[in-house]
Coordinates of C-alpha atoms and ligand atoms in Angstrom, one line a residue:
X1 CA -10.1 3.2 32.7
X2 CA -8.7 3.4 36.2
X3 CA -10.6 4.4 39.0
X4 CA -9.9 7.4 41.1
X5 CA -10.4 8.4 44.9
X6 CA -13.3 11.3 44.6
X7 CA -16.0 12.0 42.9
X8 CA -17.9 15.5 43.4
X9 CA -21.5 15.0 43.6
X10 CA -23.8 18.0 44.3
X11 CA -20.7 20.2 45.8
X12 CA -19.3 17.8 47.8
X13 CA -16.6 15.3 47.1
X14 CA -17.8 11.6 47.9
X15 CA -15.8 8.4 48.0
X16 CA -15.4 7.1 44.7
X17 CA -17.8 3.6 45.4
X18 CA -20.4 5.8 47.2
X19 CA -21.2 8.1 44.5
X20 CA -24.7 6.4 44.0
X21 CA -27.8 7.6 43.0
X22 CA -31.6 6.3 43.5
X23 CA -32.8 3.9 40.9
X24 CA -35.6 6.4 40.6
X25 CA -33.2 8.5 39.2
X26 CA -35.5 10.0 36.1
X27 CA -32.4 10.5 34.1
X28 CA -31.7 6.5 34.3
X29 CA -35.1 6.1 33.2
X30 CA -35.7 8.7 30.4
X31 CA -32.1 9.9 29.7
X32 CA -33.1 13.5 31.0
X33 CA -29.3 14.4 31.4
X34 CA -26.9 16.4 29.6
X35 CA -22.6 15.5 30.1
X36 CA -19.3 16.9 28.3
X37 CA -16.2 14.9 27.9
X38 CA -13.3 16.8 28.8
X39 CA -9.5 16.1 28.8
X40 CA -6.7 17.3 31.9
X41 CA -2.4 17.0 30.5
X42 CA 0.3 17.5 32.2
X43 CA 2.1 20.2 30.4
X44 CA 5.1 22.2 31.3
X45 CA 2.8 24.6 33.0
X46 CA 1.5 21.9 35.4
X47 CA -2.1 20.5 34.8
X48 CA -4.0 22.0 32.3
X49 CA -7.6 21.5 30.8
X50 CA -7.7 21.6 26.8
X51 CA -10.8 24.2 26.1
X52 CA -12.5 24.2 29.6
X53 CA -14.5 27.4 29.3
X54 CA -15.7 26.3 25.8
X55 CA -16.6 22.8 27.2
X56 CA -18.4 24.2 30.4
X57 CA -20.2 26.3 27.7
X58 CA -21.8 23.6 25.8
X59 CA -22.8 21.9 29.3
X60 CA -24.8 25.0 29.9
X61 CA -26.1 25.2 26.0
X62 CA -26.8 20.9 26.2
X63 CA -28.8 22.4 29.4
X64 CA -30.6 24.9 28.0
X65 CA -31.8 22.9 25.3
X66 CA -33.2 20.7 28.0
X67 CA -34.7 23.4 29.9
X68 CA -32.4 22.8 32.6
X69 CA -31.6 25.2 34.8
X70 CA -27.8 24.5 36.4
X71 CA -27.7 25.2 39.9
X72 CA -24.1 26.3 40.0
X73 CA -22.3 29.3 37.6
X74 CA -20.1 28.3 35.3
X75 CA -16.9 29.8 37.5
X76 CA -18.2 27.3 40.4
X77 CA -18.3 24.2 37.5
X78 CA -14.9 25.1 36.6
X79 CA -13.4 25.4 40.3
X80 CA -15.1 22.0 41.5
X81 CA -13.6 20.9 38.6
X82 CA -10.0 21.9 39.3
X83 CA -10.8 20.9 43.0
X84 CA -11.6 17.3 41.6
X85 CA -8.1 16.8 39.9
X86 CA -6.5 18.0 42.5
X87 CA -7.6 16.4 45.5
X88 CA -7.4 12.9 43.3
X89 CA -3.7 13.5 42.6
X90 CA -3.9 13.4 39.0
X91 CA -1.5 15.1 36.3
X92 CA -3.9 14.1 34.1
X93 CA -7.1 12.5 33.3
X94 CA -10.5 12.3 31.6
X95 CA -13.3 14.6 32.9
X96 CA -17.1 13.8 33.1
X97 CA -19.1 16.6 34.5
X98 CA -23.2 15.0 34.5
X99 CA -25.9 17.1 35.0
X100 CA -29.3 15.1 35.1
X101 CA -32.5 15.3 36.3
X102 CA -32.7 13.2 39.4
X103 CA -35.4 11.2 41.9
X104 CA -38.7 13.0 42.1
X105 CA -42.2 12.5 40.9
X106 CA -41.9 9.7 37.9
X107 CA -43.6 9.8 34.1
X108 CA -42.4 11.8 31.3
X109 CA -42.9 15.4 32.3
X110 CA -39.6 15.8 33.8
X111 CA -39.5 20.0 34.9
X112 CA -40.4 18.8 38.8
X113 CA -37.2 16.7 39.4
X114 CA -34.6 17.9 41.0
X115 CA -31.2 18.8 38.9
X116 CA -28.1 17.0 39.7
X117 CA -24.9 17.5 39.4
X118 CA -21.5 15.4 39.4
X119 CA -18.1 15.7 38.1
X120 CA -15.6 12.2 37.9
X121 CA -12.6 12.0 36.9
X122 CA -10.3 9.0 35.7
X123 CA -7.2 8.3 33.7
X124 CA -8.2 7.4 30.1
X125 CA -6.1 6.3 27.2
X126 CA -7.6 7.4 24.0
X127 CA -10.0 5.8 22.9
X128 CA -9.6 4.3 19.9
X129 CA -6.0 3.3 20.7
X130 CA -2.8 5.2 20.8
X131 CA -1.8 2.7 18.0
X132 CA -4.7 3.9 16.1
X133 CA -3.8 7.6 16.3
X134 CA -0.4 6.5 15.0
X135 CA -1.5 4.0 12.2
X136 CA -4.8 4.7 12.0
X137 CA -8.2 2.5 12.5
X138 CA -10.6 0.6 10.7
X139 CA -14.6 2.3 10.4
X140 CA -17.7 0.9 8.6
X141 CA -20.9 2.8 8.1
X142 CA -23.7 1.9 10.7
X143 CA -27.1 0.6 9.6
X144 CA -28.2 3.3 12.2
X145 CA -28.7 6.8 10.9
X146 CA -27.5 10.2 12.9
X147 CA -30.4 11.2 15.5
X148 CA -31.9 13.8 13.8
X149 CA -33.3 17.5 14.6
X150 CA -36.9 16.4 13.8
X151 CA -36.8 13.8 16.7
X152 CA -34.5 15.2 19.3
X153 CA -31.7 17.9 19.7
X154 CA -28.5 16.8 18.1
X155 CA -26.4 19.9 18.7
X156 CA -27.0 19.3 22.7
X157 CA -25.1 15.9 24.4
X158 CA -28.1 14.8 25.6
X159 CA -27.4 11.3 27.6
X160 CA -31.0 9.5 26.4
X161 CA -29.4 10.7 22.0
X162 CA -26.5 8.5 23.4
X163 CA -28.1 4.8 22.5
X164 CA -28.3 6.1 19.1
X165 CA -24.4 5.9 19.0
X166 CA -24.2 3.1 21.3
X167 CA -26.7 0.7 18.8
X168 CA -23.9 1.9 16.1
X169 CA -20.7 0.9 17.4
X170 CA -22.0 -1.9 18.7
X171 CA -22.5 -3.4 15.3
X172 CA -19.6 -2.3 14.2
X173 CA -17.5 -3.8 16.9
X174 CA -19.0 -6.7 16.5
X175 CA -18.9 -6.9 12.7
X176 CA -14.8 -6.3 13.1
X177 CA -14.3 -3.0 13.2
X178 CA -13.0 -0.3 15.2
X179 CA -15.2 2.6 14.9
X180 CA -18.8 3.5 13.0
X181 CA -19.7 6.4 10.8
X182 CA -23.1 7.3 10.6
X183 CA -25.2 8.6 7.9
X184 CA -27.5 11.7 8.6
X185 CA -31.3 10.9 7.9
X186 CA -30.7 12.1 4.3
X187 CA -27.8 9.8 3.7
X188 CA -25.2 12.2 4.0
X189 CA -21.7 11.5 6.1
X190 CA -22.6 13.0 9.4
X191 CA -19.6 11.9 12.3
X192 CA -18.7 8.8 14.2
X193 CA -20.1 7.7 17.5
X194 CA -18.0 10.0 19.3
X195 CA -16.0 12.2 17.2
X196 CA -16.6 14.2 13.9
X197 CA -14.9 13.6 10.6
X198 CA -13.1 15.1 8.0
X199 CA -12.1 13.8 4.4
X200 CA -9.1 15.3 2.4
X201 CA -9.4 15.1 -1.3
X202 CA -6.9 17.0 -3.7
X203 CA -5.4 19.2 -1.0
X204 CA -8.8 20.2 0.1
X205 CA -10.4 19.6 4.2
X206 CA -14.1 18.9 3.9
X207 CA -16.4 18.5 6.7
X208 CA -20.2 18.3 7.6
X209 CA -21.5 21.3 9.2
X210 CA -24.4 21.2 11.1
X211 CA -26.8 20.9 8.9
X212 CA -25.9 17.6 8.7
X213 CA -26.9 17.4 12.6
X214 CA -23.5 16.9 13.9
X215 CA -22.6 17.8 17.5
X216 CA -20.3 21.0 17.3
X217 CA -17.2 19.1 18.4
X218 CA -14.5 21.3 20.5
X219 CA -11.6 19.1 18.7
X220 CA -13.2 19.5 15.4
X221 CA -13.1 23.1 16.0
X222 CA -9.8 23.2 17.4
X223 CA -8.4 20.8 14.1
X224 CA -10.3 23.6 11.6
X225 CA -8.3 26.7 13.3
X226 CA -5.3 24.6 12.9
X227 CA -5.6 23.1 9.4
X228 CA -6.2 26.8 8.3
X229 CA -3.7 28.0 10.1
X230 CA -1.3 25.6 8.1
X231 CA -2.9 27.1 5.2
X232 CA -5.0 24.8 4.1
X233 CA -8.4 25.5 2.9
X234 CA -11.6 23.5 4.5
X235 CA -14.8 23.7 3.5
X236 CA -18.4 22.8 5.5
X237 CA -19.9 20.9 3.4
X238 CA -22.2 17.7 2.7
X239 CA -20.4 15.1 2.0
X240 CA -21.4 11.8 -0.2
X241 CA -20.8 8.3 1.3
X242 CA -18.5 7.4 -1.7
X243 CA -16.8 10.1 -0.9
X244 CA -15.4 8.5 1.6
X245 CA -14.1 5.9 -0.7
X246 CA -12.6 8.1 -2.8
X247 CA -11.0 10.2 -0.8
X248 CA -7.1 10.6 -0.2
X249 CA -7.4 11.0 4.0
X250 CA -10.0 10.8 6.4
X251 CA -9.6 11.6 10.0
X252 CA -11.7 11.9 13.2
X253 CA -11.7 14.4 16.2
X254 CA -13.4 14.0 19.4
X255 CA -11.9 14.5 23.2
X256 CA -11.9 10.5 23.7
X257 CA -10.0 9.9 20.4
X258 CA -8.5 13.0 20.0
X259 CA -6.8 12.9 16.3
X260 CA -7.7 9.9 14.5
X261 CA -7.1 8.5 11.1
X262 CA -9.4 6.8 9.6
X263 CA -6.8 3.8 7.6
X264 CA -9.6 2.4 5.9
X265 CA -13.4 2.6 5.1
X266 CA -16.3 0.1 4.6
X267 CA -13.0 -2.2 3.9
X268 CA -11.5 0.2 0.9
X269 CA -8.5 1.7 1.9
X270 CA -8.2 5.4 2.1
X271 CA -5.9 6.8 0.5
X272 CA -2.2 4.9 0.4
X273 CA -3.6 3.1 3.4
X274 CA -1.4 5.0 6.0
X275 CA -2.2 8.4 7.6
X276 CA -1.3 10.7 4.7
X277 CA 0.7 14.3 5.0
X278 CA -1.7 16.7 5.7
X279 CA -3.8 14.4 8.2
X280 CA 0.2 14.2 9.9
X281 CA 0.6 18.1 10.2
X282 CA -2.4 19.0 11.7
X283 CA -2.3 16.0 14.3
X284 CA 1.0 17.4 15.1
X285 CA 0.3 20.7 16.0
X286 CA -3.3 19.4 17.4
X287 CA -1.0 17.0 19.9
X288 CA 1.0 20.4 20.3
X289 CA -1.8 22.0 21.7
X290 CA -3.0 19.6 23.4
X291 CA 0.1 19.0 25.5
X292 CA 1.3 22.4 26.1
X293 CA 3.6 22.6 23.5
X294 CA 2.2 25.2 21.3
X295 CA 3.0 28.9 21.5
X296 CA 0.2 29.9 19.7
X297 CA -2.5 27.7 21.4
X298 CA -1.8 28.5 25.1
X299 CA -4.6 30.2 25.1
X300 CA -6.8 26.6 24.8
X301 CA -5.2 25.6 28.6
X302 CA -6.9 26.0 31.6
X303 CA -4.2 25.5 34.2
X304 CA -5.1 23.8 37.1
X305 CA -3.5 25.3 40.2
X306 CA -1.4 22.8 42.2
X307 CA -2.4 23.1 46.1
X308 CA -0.8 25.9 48.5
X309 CA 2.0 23.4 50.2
X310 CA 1.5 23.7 53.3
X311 CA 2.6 25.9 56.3
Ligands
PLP401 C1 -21.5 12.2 18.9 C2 -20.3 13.0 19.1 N1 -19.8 13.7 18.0 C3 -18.7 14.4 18.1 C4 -17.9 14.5 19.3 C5 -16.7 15.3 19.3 O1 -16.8 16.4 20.2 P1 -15.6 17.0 21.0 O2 -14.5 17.3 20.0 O3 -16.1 18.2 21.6 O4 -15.2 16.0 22.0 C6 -18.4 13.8 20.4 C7 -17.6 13.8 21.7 O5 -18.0 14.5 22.5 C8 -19.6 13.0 20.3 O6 -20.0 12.3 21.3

């Protein structure tokens, strides 16, 4: 991560290091805040967002599931959002737009605290390694189940649901691996700390759907439009733990990682060991679209307009 210039907090862009907040903050003490995770390329049309409008959608549905009211439309999100990239110089970076509830009265009720907003952005390299898009990485299942719906709101990304993934890949770091999959509360495969999955088994693309309380991934959407538009059939589905130990490709979406393989599982191998064929084509066409490449997917770029030069 590398640090950039500006920061826009509450419509106004602040000096990186002075984008602070008041420890009384009641989102620092209850996790009363709801965030996206958003990528920026450079693509031959210039800087582009990959699925803005659908990202600045689930901010607002993570929001209302908080009974959060945003004080800005979604057209002023998006702007100080383009403003942000631009005036920090970058062809392309991660974006973290925060909404959270901030210093006011403390205690648990937290409707009479005022809503904040900010939007950073940074350069990122994926995160799990641009090694381990090409060669794929190494997950264990957590101890730690998937939050689920009887406890909070898994479909909304909800900062406090975020120690739920943190406890997991913690563990798994520490036990020697590069990324956890977590079980739903009825032991089903439900995603990995920050991305969802999908398991390929005789030509077929299974993956939970949200009845396994998954959060409704943008990428895991994107990689389903794709992998049927290659022609290959995927299904919704529960899927079985030893499934995943049985199965010929696994890989992982999320805007961090982007396209993922999954090389090996609770230390089987999956499949051959290597990314396998099908988990190949649709990463290709995904990093297509991701980089402005792709005819068909131009659609999924919000390009960011470079500044008027000057007169
Ligand atoms: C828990 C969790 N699941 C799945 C995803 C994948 O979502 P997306 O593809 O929209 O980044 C993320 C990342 O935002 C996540 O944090």
């Amino acid at each position: 991560m590398s640090q950039a210039d500006l920061i826009w907090m509450n419509g106004e862009l602040v000096a990186w290091e002075d984008a602070k907040v008041h420890v009384l903050t009641h989102a620092l003490h209850y996790g009363t805040g709801v965030f996206e995770g958003i990528r920026a390329y450079d693509t031959p049309r210039g800087t582009a967002i990959f699925r803005h409008a659908d990202h600045i959608d689930r901010l607002f549905h993570s929001a209302r599931m908080y009974l959060m009211e945003i004080p800005y439309t979604r057209e002023e999100i998006r702007a100080a959002t383009h403003e942000t990239i631009v005036r920090n110089n970058l062809k392309s970076c991660y974006i973290r737009p925060l909404v959270y509830r901030g210093a006011g009265p403390m205690g648990l009720y937290p409707l009479d605290c005022p809503i904040d907003v900010m939007i950073a952005v940074w350069e990122w390299a994926p995160y799990l390694g641009e090694e381990g898009k090409r060669s794929g990485v190494r997950g264990k299942v957590s101890s730690f189940r998937r939050i689920s719906s009887d406890a909070v709101i898994p479909a909304a990304k909800a900062t406090g649901q975020y120690v739920n993934s943190v406890l997991a890949k913690v563990e798994v770091d520490k036990a020697g691996y590069e990324e956890a999959i977590l079980l739903d509360d009825r032991g089903m495969v439900c995603e990995g700390s920050g991305e969802n999955l999908f398991v390929i088994k005789d030509g077929v693309i299974a993956t939970p759907g949200f009845s396994a309380d998954i959060l409704g991934g943008i990428n895991r959407a994107s990689a389903i439009t794709i992998a049927r538009d290659l022609g290959y059939e995927v299904v919704e589905r529960d899927i079985a733990r030893g499934e995943l130990y049985l199965a010929d490709e696994i890989f992982m979406t999320g805007t961090a990682a982007e396209l993922t393989p999954l090389r090996e599982v609770d230390d089987r191998p999956v499949g051959t060991g290597e990314p396998g064929a099908i988990t190949r084509a649709i990463q290709s066409d995904f990093e297509d679209a991701l980089h402005g490449r792709s005819e068909r997917y131009a659609d999924w770029l919000d390009v960011v307009a470079a500044p008027a030069p000057a007169t």
